[in-house]
Amino acid sequence: MMRTMTTERGTRRRAPAGAAVLREDVTDAIRAAVFEELAAVGFARMSIEGIARRAGVGKTAVYRRWKSKLALVLDLVAAVAAQGMPAPATGSLYGDVRAVLELAAYALRHPVASQVIPDLLVEAVRNPEISEAIKAALLDQQQGVAAVVVREAVARGELPEGSDPDRALDLIVGPLYWRLVVVRGELPKGYLDDLAASAVAALQHPGERSGQ
């Protein structure tokens, strides 16, 4: 009897979920609304009610998919991380660095991302779960790209053995992040070209930075 009751209860619970919960168009609308809501009010003030209103659905549609706004944001960040940023394969260190900068600049200048990323980084200081999600979405993924760029450059003889991918990432993306996210300044014409050349020079001649 216990098995029968469990089966019956399970059937009753699954029946309504099959038709409405898994509609992809509703899920996509909610995810888009989360980005917009984060950009508009930030994580601290974001609410399930506001997300539902912006997505044009009821609150139950959100809660059927995610138990809280934190779970929703973590899922969204994970989805962004899964898309990844492809490692460039231009055939030269300068070309690869320039391609990384182009993609990073495009992402950081996006009107929604430019609001969402800084806000989530602030929340990450207070929330370990958000911190881990951001690390996986931003740091881990970009470290992987930097590792490929450095490895290929070493193989071509453009960089010495033992070149550090983490240092490469700092030199390539760090100044761009500072300019676009912290200072929020415009990029002058030729800025990415100059930054790519400077990063390549610093990577190829590390001793010169300290006069060694």
PDB file of N, CA and C in Angstrom, residues 90-180:
ATOM      1  N   THR A  90      44.405  32.401 -34.409  1.00  0.00           N
ATOM      2  CA  THR A  90      44.761  33.262 -35.538  1.00  0.00           C
ATOM      3  C   THR A  90      46.114  32.921 -36.145  1.00  0.00           C
ATOM      4  N   GLY A  91      46.922  32.160 -35.411  1.00  0.00           N
ATOM      5  CA  GLY A  91      48.245  31.800 -35.907  1.00  0.00           C
ATOM      6  C   GLY A  91      49.364  32.679 -35.399  1.00  0.00           C
ATOM      7  N   SER A  92      49.044  33.689 -34.593  1.00  0.00           N
ATOM      8  CA  SER A  92      50.098  34.533 -34.014  1.00  0.00           C
ATOM      9  C   SER A  92      49.664  34.970 -32.625  1.00  0.00           C
ATOM     10  N   LEU A  93      50.634  35.276 -31.776  1.00  0.00           N
ATOM     11  CA  LEU A  93      50.323  35.723 -30.427  1.00  0.00           C
ATOM     12  C   LEU A  93      49.565  37.051 -30.458  1.00  0.00           C
ATOM     13  N   TYR A  94      50.043  37.974 -31.270  1.00  0.00           N
ATOM     14  CA  TYR A  94      49.350  39.262 -31.350  1.00  0.00           C
ATOM     15  C   TYR A  94      47.907  39.072 -31.819  1.00  0.00           C
ATOM     16  N   GLY A  95      47.704  38.257 -32.839  1.00  0.00           N
ATOM     17  CA  GLY A  95      46.355  38.022 -33.351  1.00  0.00           C
ATOM     18  C   GLY A  95      45.448  37.405 -32.309  1.00  0.00           C
ATOM     19  N   ASP A  96      45.989  36.440 -31.555  1.00  0.00           N
ATOM     20  CA  ASP A  96      45.185  35.796 -30.514  1.00  0.00           C
ATOM     21  C   ASP A  96      44.829  36.779 -29.399  1.00  0.00           C
ATOM     22  N   VAL A  97      45.816  37.558 -28.968  1.00  0.00           N
ATOM     23  CA  VAL A  97      45.572  38.548 -27.912  1.00  0.00           C
ATOM     24  C   VAL A  97      44.552  39.578 -28.385  1.00  0.00           C
ATOM     25  N   ARG A  98      44.693  40.032 -29.609  1.00  0.00           N
ATOM     26  CA  ARG A  98      43.762  41.029 -30.156  1.00  0.00           C
ATOM     27  C   ARG A  98      42.353  40.449 -30.245  1.00  0.00           C
ATOM     28  N   ALA A  99      42.220  39.177 -30.587  1.00  0.00           N
ATOM     29  CA  ALA A  99      40.907  38.538 -30.678  1.00  0.00           C
ATOM     30  C   ALA A  99      40.270  38.411 -29.295  1.00  0.00           C
ATOM     31  N   VAL A 100      41.068  38.056 -28.291  1.00  0.00           N
ATOM     32  CA  VAL A 100      40.555  37.968 -26.925  1.00  0.00           C
ATOM     33  C   VAL A 100      40.041  39.331 -26.471  1.00  0.00           C
ATOM     34  N   LEU A 101      40.808  40.373 -26.750  1.00  0.00           N
ATOM     35  CA  LEU A 101      40.407  41.725 -26.368  1.00  0.00           C
ATOM     36  C   LEU A 101      39.124  42.151 -27.077  1.00  0.00           C
ATOM     37  N   GLU A 102      38.989  41.792 -28.320  1.00  0.00           N
ATOM     38  CA  GLU A 102      37.790  42.154 -29.079  1.00  0.00           C
ATOM     39  C   GLU A 102      36.543  41.520 -28.465  1.00  0.00           C
ATOM     40  N   LEU A 103      36.636  40.241 -28.150  1.00  0.00           N
ATOM     41  CA  LEU A 103      35.495  39.548 -27.550  1.00  0.00           C
ATOM     42  C   LEU A 103      35.187  40.091 -26.154  1.00  0.00           C
ATOM     43  N   ALA A 104      36.240  40.318 -25.361  1.00  0.00           N
ATOM     44  CA  ALA A 104      36.034  40.830 -24.006  1.00  0.00           C
ATOM     45  C   ALA A 104      35.430  42.230 -24.036  1.00  0.00           C
ATOM     46  N   ALA A 105      35.906  43.069 -24.947  1.00  0.00           N
ATOM     47  CA  ALA A 105      35.379  44.429 -25.055  1.00  0.00           C
ATOM     48  C   ALA A 105      33.919  44.411 -25.464  1.00  0.00           C
ATOM     49  N   TYR A 106      33.566  43.527 -26.370  1.00  0.00           N
ATOM     50  CA  TYR A 106      32.173  43.414 -26.800  1.00  0.00           C
ATOM     51  C   TYR A 106      31.281  43.036 -25.626  1.00  0.00           C
ATOM     52  N   ALA A 107      31.734  42.055 -24.835  1.00  0.00           N
ATOM     53  CA  ALA A 107      30.936  41.602 -23.688  1.00  0.00           C
ATOM     54  C   ALA A 107      30.822  42.684 -22.624  1.00  0.00           C
ATOM     55  N   LEU A 108      31.935  43.347 -22.312  1.00  0.00           N
ATOM     56  CA  LEU A 108      31.936  44.334 -21.238  1.00  0.00           C
ATOM     57  C   LEU A 108      31.203  45.616 -21.616  1.00  0.00           C
ATOM     58  N   ARG A 109      31.098  45.894 -22.917  1.00  0.00           N
ATOM     59  CA  ARG A 109      30.389  47.098 -23.345  1.00  0.00           C
ATOM     60  C   ARG A 109      28.902  46.859 -23.549  1.00  0.00           C
ATOM     61  N   HIS A 110      28.472  45.599 -23.442  1.00  0.00           N
ATOM     62  CA  HIS A 110      27.038  45.318 -23.587  1.00  0.00           C
ATOM     63  C   HIS A 110      26.284  46.079 -22.502  1.00  0.00           C
ATOM     64  N   PRO A 111      25.213  46.790 -22.849  1.00  0.00           N
ATOM     65  CA  PRO A 111      24.532  47.634 -21.856  1.00  0.00           C
ATOM     66  C   PRO A 111      24.028  46.889 -20.635  1.00  0.00           C
ATOM     67  N   VAL A 112      23.609  45.635 -20.804  1.00  0.00           N
ATOM     68  CA  VAL A 112      23.141  44.857 -19.658  1.00  0.00           C
ATOM     69  C   VAL A 112      24.317  44.325 -18.859  1.00  0.00           C
ATOM     70  N   ALA A 113      25.291  43.727 -19.552  1.00  0.00           N
ATOM     71  CA  ALA A 113      26.441  43.154 -18.859  1.00  0.00           C
ATOM     72  C   ALA A 113      27.208  44.204 -18.077  1.00  0.00           C
ATOM     73  N   SER A 114      27.289  45.411 -18.609  1.00  0.00           N
ATOM     74  CA  SER A 114      28.039  46.462 -17.933  1.00  0.00           C
ATOM     75  C   SER A 114      27.410  46.844 -16.596  1.00  0.00           C
ATOM     76  N   GLN A 115      26.118  46.565 -16.442  1.00  0.00           N
ATOM     77  CA  GLN A 115      25.445  46.820 -15.162  1.00  0.00           C
ATOM     78  C   GLN A 115      25.447  45.584 -14.272  1.00  0.00           C
ATOM     79  N   VAL A 116      25.252  44.422 -14.885  1.00  0.00           N
ATOM     80  CA  VAL A 116      25.080  43.182 -14.116  1.00  0.00           C
ATOM     81  C   VAL A 116      26.390  42.712 -13.500  1.00  0.00           C
ATOM     82  N   ILE A 117      27.478  42.706 -14.268  1.00  0.00           N
ATOM     83  CA  ILE A 117      28.739  42.145 -13.782  1.00  0.00           C
ATOM     84  C   ILE A 117      29.251  42.858 -12.537  1.00  0.00           C
ATOM     85  N   PRO A 118      29.348  44.191 -12.532  1.00  0.00           N
ATOM     86  CA  PRO A 118      29.830  44.852 -11.308  1.00  0.00           C
ATOM     87  C   PRO A 118      28.942  44.577 -10.097  1.00  0.00           C
ATOM     88  N   ASP A 119      27.637  44.542 -10.312  1.00  0.00           N
ATOM     89  CA  ASP A 119      26.722  44.291  -9.200  1.00  0.00           C
ATOM     90  C   ASP A 119      26.919  42.898  -8.620  1.00  0.00           C
ATOM     91  N   LEU A 120      27.067  41.901  -9.485  1.00  0.00           N
ATOM     92  CA  LEU A 120      27.262  40.536  -9.000  1.00  0.00           C
ATOM     93  C   LEU A 120      28.619  40.376  -8.317  1.00  0.00           C
ATOM     94  N   LEU A 121      29.625  41.101  -8.786  1.00  0.00           N
ATOM     95  CA  LEU A 121      30.927  41.035  -8.126  1.00  0.00           C
ATOM     96  C   LEU A 121      30.856  41.602  -6.710  1.00  0.00           C
ATOM     97  N   VAL A 122      30.061  42.632  -6.518  1.00  0.00           N
ATOM     98  CA  VAL A 122      29.851  43.170  -5.168  1.00  0.00           C
ATOM     99  C   VAL A 122      29.136  42.147  -4.302  1.00  0.00           C
ATOM    100  N   GLU A 123      28.098  41.521  -4.852  1.00  0.00           N
ATOM    101  CA  GLU A 123      27.365  40.508  -4.091  1.00  0.00           C
ATOM    102  C   GLU A 123      28.236  39.298  -3.778  1.00  0.00           C
ATOM    103  N   ALA A 124      29.194  38.999  -4.663  1.00  0.00           N
ATOM    104  CA  ALA A 124      30.066  37.840  -4.465  1.00  0.00           C
ATOM    105  C   ALA A 124      30.909  37.974  -3.207  1.00  0.00           C
ATOM    106  N   VAL A 125      31.207  39.200  -2.822  1.00  0.00           N
ATOM    107  CA  VAL A 125      31.984  39.416  -1.600  1.00  0.00           C
ATOM    108  C   VAL A 125      31.209  38.934  -0.379  1.00  0.00           C
ATOM    109  N   ARG A 126      29.887  39.051  -0.433  1.00  0.00           N
ATOM    110  CA  ARG A 126      29.047  38.687   0.706  1.00  0.00           C
ATOM    111  C   ARG A 126      28.463  37.288   0.604  1.00  0.00           C
ATOM    112  N   ASN A 127      28.449  36.730  -0.601  1.00  0.00           N
ATOM    113  CA  ASN A 127      27.761  35.458  -0.811  1.00  0.00           C
ATOM    114  C   ASN A 127      28.696  34.452  -1.475  1.00  0.00           C
ATOM    115  N   PRO A 128      29.140  33.422  -0.738  1.00  0.00           N
ATOM    116  CA  PRO A 128      30.083  32.444  -1.295  1.00  0.00           C
ATOM    117  C   PRO A 128      29.535  31.714  -2.520  1.00  0.00           C
ATOM    118  N   GLU A 129      28.220  31.468  -2.559  1.00  0.00           N
ATOM    119  CA  GLU A 129      27.651  30.765  -3.705  1.00  0.00           C
ATOM    120  C   GLU A 129      27.764  31.605  -4.968  1.00  0.00           C
ATOM    121  N   ILE A 130      27.460  32.874  -4.868  1.00  0.00           N
ATOM    122  CA  ILE A 130      27.610  33.752  -6.019  1.00  0.00           C
ATOM    123  C   ILE A 130      29.082  33.867  -6.394  1.00  0.00           C
ATOM    124  N   SER A 131      29.943  33.942  -5.395  1.00  0.00           N
ATOM    125  CA  SER A 131      31.382  34.034  -5.650  1.00  0.00           C
ATOM    126  C   SER A 131      31.871  32.852  -6.470  1.00  0.00           C
ATOM    127  N   GLU A 132      31.460  31.641  -6.097  1.00  0.00           N
ATOM    128  CA  GLU A 132      31.883  30.449  -6.831  1.00  0.00           C
ATOM    129  C   GLU A 132      31.326  30.443  -8.242  1.00  0.00           C
ATOM    130  N   ALA A 133      30.059  30.869  -8.386  1.00  0.00           N
ATOM    131  CA  ALA A 133      29.442  30.891  -9.709  1.00  0.00           C
ATOM    132  C   ALA A 133      30.135  31.895 -10.624  1.00  0.00           C
ATOM    133  N   ILE A 134      30.442  33.072 -10.086  1.00  0.00           N
ATOM    134  CA  ILE A 134      31.141  34.082 -10.867  1.00  0.00           C
ATOM    135  C   ILE A 134      32.533  33.600 -11.251  1.00  0.00           C
ATOM    136  N   LYS A 135      33.207  32.938 -10.314  1.00  0.00           N
ATOM    137  CA  LYS A 135      34.549  32.410 -10.594  1.00  0.00           C
ATOM    138  C   LYS A 135      34.493  31.424 -11.754  1.00  0.00           C
ATOM    139  N   ALA A 136      33.484  30.543 -11.745  1.00  0.00           N
ATOM    140  CA  ALA A 136      33.358  29.558 -12.815  1.00  0.00           C
ATOM    141  C   ALA A 136      33.005  30.215 -14.143  1.00  0.00           C
ATOM    142  N   ALA A 137      32.156  31.243 -14.080  1.00  0.00           N
ATOM    143  CA  ALA A 137      31.684  31.882 -15.314  1.00  0.00           C
ATOM    144  C   ALA A 137      32.730  32.811 -15.920  1.00  0.00           C
ATOM    145  N   LEU A 138      33.470  33.517 -15.094  1.00  0.00           N
ATOM    146  CA  LEU A 138      34.403  34.521 -15.589  1.00  0.00           C
ATOM    147  C   LEU A 138      35.852  34.062 -15.526  1.00  0.00           C
ATOM    148  N   LEU A 139      36.319  33.766 -14.307  1.00  0.00           N
ATOM    149  CA  LEU A 139      37.741  33.499 -14.129  1.00  0.00           C
ATOM    150  C   LEU A 139      38.165  32.174 -14.734  1.00  0.00           C
ATOM    151  N   ASP A 140      37.505  31.084 -14.339  1.00  0.00           N
ATOM    152  CA  ASP A 140      37.927  29.768 -14.806  1.00  0.00           C
ATOM    153  C   ASP A 140      37.896  29.667 -16.328  1.00  0.00           C
ATOM    154  N   GLN A 141      36.831  30.189 -16.916  1.00  0.00           N
ATOM    155  CA  GLN A 141      36.687  30.094 -18.367  1.00  0.00           C
ATOM    156  C   GLN A 141      37.757  30.910 -19.089  1.00  0.00           C
ATOM    157  N   GLN A 142      38.022  32.119 -18.603  1.00  0.00           N
ATOM    158  CA  GLN A 142      39.030  32.950 -19.252  1.00  0.00           C
ATOM    159  C   GLN A 142      40.442  32.433 -18.986  1.00  0.00           C
ATOM    160  N   GLN A 143      40.652  31.805 -17.831  1.00  0.00           N
ATOM    161  CA  GLN A 143      41.954  31.181 -17.589  1.00  0.00           C
ATOM    162  C   GLN A 143      42.212  30.078 -18.590  1.00  0.00           C
ATOM    163  N   GLY A 144      41.159  29.346 -18.936  1.00  0.00           N
ATOM    164  CA  GLY A 144      41.301  28.293 -19.932  1.00  0.00           C
ATOM    165  C   GLY A 144      41.700  28.845 -21.286  1.00  0.00           C
ATOM    166  N   VAL A 145      41.086  29.959 -21.684  1.00  0.00           N
ATOM    167  CA  VAL A 145      41.428  30.595 -22.952  1.00  0.00           C
ATOM    168  C   VAL A 145      42.872  31.088 -22.924  1.00  0.00           C
ATOM    169  N   ALA A 146      43.265  31.740 -21.828  1.00  0.00           N
ATOM    170  CA  ALA A 146      44.638  32.239 -21.712  1.00  0.00           C
ATOM    171  C   ALA A 146      45.650  31.103 -21.783  1.00  0.00           C
ATOM    172  N   ALA A 147      45.310  29.965 -21.176  1.00  0.00           N
ATOM    173  CA  ALA A 147      46.216  28.820 -21.203  1.00  0.00           C
ATOM    174  C   ALA A 147      46.438  28.332 -22.628  1.00  0.00           C
ATOM    175  N   VAL A 148      45.380  28.326 -23.439  1.00  0.00           N
ATOM    176  CA  VAL A 148      45.509  27.900 -24.839  1.00  0.00           C
ATOM    177  C   VAL A 148      46.361  28.896 -25.620  1.00  0.00           C
ATOM    178  N   VAL A 149      46.113  30.193 -25.411  1.00  0.00           N
ATOM    179  CA  VAL A 149      46.872  31.228 -26.117  1.00  0.00           C
ATOM    180  C   VAL A 149      48.359  31.109 -25.799  1.00  0.00           C
ATOM    181  N   VAL A 150      48.676  30.935 -24.519  1.00  0.00           N
ATOM    182  CA  VAL A 150      50.079  30.827 -24.114  1.00  0.00           C
ATOM    183  C   VAL A 150      50.706  29.537 -24.653  1.00  0.00           C
ATOM    184  N   ARG A 151      49.994  28.437 -24.535  1.00  0.00           N
ATOM    185  CA  ARG A 151      50.534  27.162 -25.003  1.00  0.00           C
ATOM    186  C   ARG A 151      50.861  27.210 -26.495  1.00  0.00           C
ATOM    187  N   GLU A 152      49.954  27.764 -27.283  1.00  0.00           N
ATOM    188  CA  GLU A 152      50.189  27.834 -28.725  1.00  0.00           C
ATOM    189  C   GLU A 152      51.338  28.788 -29.051  1.00  0.00           C
ATOM    190  N   ALA A 153      51.434  29.880 -28.288  1.00  0.00           N
ATOM    191  CA  ALA A 153      52.527  30.833 -28.525  1.00  0.00           C
ATOM    192  C   ALA A 153      53.877  30.209 -28.183  1.00  0.00           C
ATOM    193  N   VAL A 154      53.927  29.423 -27.128  1.00  0.00           N
ATOM    194  CA  VAL A 154      55.157  28.717 -26.760  1.00  0.00           C
ATOM    195  C   VAL A 154      55.536  27.730 -27.865  1.00  0.00           C
ATOM    196  N   ALA A 155      54.539  27.018 -28.376  1.00  0.00           N
ATOM    197  CA  ALA A 155      54.794  26.036 -29.429  1.00  0.00           C
ATOM    198  C   ALA A 155      55.337  26.696 -30.701  1.00  0.00           C
ATOM    199  N   ARG A 156      54.898  27.924 -30.974  1.00  0.00           N
ATOM    200  CA  ARG A 156      55.393  28.649 -32.158  1.00  0.00           C
ATOM    201  C   ARG A 156      56.717  29.349 -31.905  1.00  0.00           C
ATOM    202  N   GLY A 157      57.171  29.339 -30.666  1.00  0.00           N
ATOM    203  CA  GLY A 157      58.414  30.008 -30.330  1.00  0.00           C
ATOM    204  C   GLY A 157      58.256  31.494 -30.059  1.00  0.00           C
ATOM    205  N   GLU A 158      57.011  31.962 -29.884  1.00  0.00           N
ATOM    206  CA  GLU A 158      56.775  33.380 -29.626  1.00  0.00           C
ATOM    207  C   GLU A 158      56.886  33.726 -28.145  1.00  0.00           C
ATOM    208  N   LEU A 159      56.763  32.736 -27.296  1.00  0.00           N
ATOM    209  CA  LEU A 159      56.903  32.932 -25.858  1.00  0.00           C
ATOM    210  C   LEU A 159      57.855  31.883 -25.303  1.00  0.00           C
ATOM    211  N   PRO A 160      58.583  32.221 -24.248  1.00  0.00           N
ATOM    212  CA  PRO A 160      59.501  31.246 -23.653  1.00  0.00           C
ATOM    213  C   PRO A 160      58.751  30.159 -22.889  1.00  0.00           C
ATOM    214  N   GLU A 161      59.379  29.013 -22.743  1.00  0.00           N
ATOM    215  CA  GLU A 161      58.819  27.942 -21.921  1.00  0.00           C
ATOM    216  C   GLU A 161      58.585  28.463 -20.501  1.00  0.00           C
ATOM    217  N   GLY A 162      57.507  27.998 -19.901  1.00  0.00           N
ATOM    218  CA  GLY A 162      57.206  28.399 -18.536  1.00  0.00           C
ATOM    219  C   GLY A 162      56.439  29.707 -18.428  1.00  0.00           C
ATOM    220  N   SER A 163      56.024  30.282 -19.541  1.00  0.00           N
ATOM    221  CA  SER A 163      55.220  31.503 -19.494  1.00  0.00           C
ATOM    222  C   SER A 163      53.927  31.239 -18.720  1.00  0.00           C
ATOM    223  N   ASP A 164      53.545  32.175 -17.886  1.00  0.00           N
ATOM    224  CA  ASP A 164      52.435  31.995 -16.952  1.00  0.00           C
ATOM    225  C   ASP A 164      51.113  32.470 -17.570  1.00  0.00           C
ATOM    226  N   PRO A 165      50.153  31.565 -17.781  1.00  0.00           N
ATOM    227  CA  PRO A 165      48.849  31.970 -18.337  1.00  0.00           C
ATOM    228  C   PRO A 165      48.102  32.969 -17.457  1.00  0.00           C
ATOM    229  N   ASP A 166      48.243  32.844 -16.140  1.00  0.00           N
ATOM    230  CA  ASP A 166      47.549  33.785 -15.252  1.00  0.00           C
ATOM    231  C   ASP A 166      48.089  35.199 -15.440  1.00  0.00           C
ATOM    232  N   ARG A 167      49.394  35.319 -15.553  1.00  0.00           N
ATOM    233  CA  ARG A 167      49.989  36.628 -15.799  1.00  0.00           C
ATOM    234  C   ARG A 167      49.545  37.160 -17.160  1.00  0.00           C
ATOM    235  N   ALA A 168      49.465  36.274 -18.135  1.00  0.00           N
ATOM    236  CA  ALA A 168      49.010  36.687 -19.461  1.00  0.00           C
ATOM    237  C   ALA A 168      47.585  37.232 -19.391  1.00  0.00           C
ATOM    238  N   LEU A 169      46.741  36.561 -18.647  1.00  0.00           N
ATOM    239  CA  LEU A 169      45.353  37.009 -18.516  1.00  0.00           C
ATOM    240  C   LEU A 169      45.288  38.381 -17.850  1.00  0.00           C
ATOM    241  N   ASP A 170      46.089  38.571 -16.811  1.00  0.00           N
ATOM    242  CA  ASP A 170      46.127  39.874 -16.129  1.00  0.00           C
ATOM    243  C   ASP A 170      46.535  40.984 -17.101  1.00  0.00           C
ATOM    244  N   LEU A 171      47.567  40.718 -17.889  1.00  0.00           N
ATOM    245  CA  LEU A 171      48.084  41.736 -18.801  1.00  0.00           C
ATOM    246  C   LEU A 171      47.135  42.026 -19.954  1.00  0.00           C
ATOM    247  N   ILE A 172      46.418  40.989 -20.389  1.00  0.00           N
ATOM    248  CA  ILE A 172      45.544  41.155 -21.551  1.00  0.00           C
ATOM    249  C   ILE A 172      44.218  41.817 -21.163  1.00  0.00           C
ATOM    250  N   VAL A 173      43.530  41.223 -20.198  1.00  0.00           N
ATOM    251  CA  VAL A 173      42.170  41.650 -19.890  1.00  0.00           C
ATOM    252  C   VAL A 173      42.107  42.683 -18.765  1.00  0.00           C
ATOM    253  N   GLY A 174      43.088  42.653 -17.859  1.00  0.00           N
ATOM    254  CA  GLY A 174      43.039  43.542 -16.702  1.00  0.00           C
ATOM    255  C   GLY A 174      42.868  45.014 -17.058  1.00  0.00           C
ATOM    256  N   PRO A 175      43.717  45.570 -17.928  1.00  0.00           N
ATOM    257  CA  PRO A 175      43.561  46.984 -18.280  1.00  0.00           C
ATOM    258  C   PRO A 175      42.215  47.291 -18.943  1.00  0.00           C
ATOM    259  N   LEU A 176      41.720  46.350 -19.746  1.00  0.00           N
ATOM    260  CA  LEU A 176      40.437  46.559 -20.421  1.00  0.00           C
ATOM    261  C   LEU A 176      39.295  46.591 -19.413  1.00  0.00           C
ATOM    262  N   TYR A 177      39.338  45.660 -18.450  1.00  0.00           N
ATOM    263  CA  TYR A 177      38.298  45.633 -17.420  1.00  0.00           C
ATOM    264  C   TYR A 177      38.325  46.932 -16.617  1.00  0.00           C
ATOM    265  N   TRP A 178      39.517  47.391 -16.267  1.00  0.00           N
ATOM    266  CA  TRP A 178      39.645  48.639 -15.513  1.00  0.00           C
ATOM    267  C   TRP A 178      39.024  49.798 -16.297  1.00  0.00           C
ATOM    268  N   ARG A 179      39.325  49.842 -17.586  1.00  0.00           N
ATOM    269  CA  ARG A 179      38.859  50.966 -18.412  1.00  0.00           C
ATOM    270  C   ARG A 179      37.342  50.948 -18.584  1.00  0.00           C
ATOM    271  N   LEU A 180      36.769  49.768 -18.841  1.00  0.00           N
ATOM    272  CA  LEU A 180      35.350  49.700 -19.180  1.00  0.00           C
ATOM    273  C   LEU A 180      34.427  49.548 -17.972  1.00  0.00           C
TER     274      LEU A 180
END
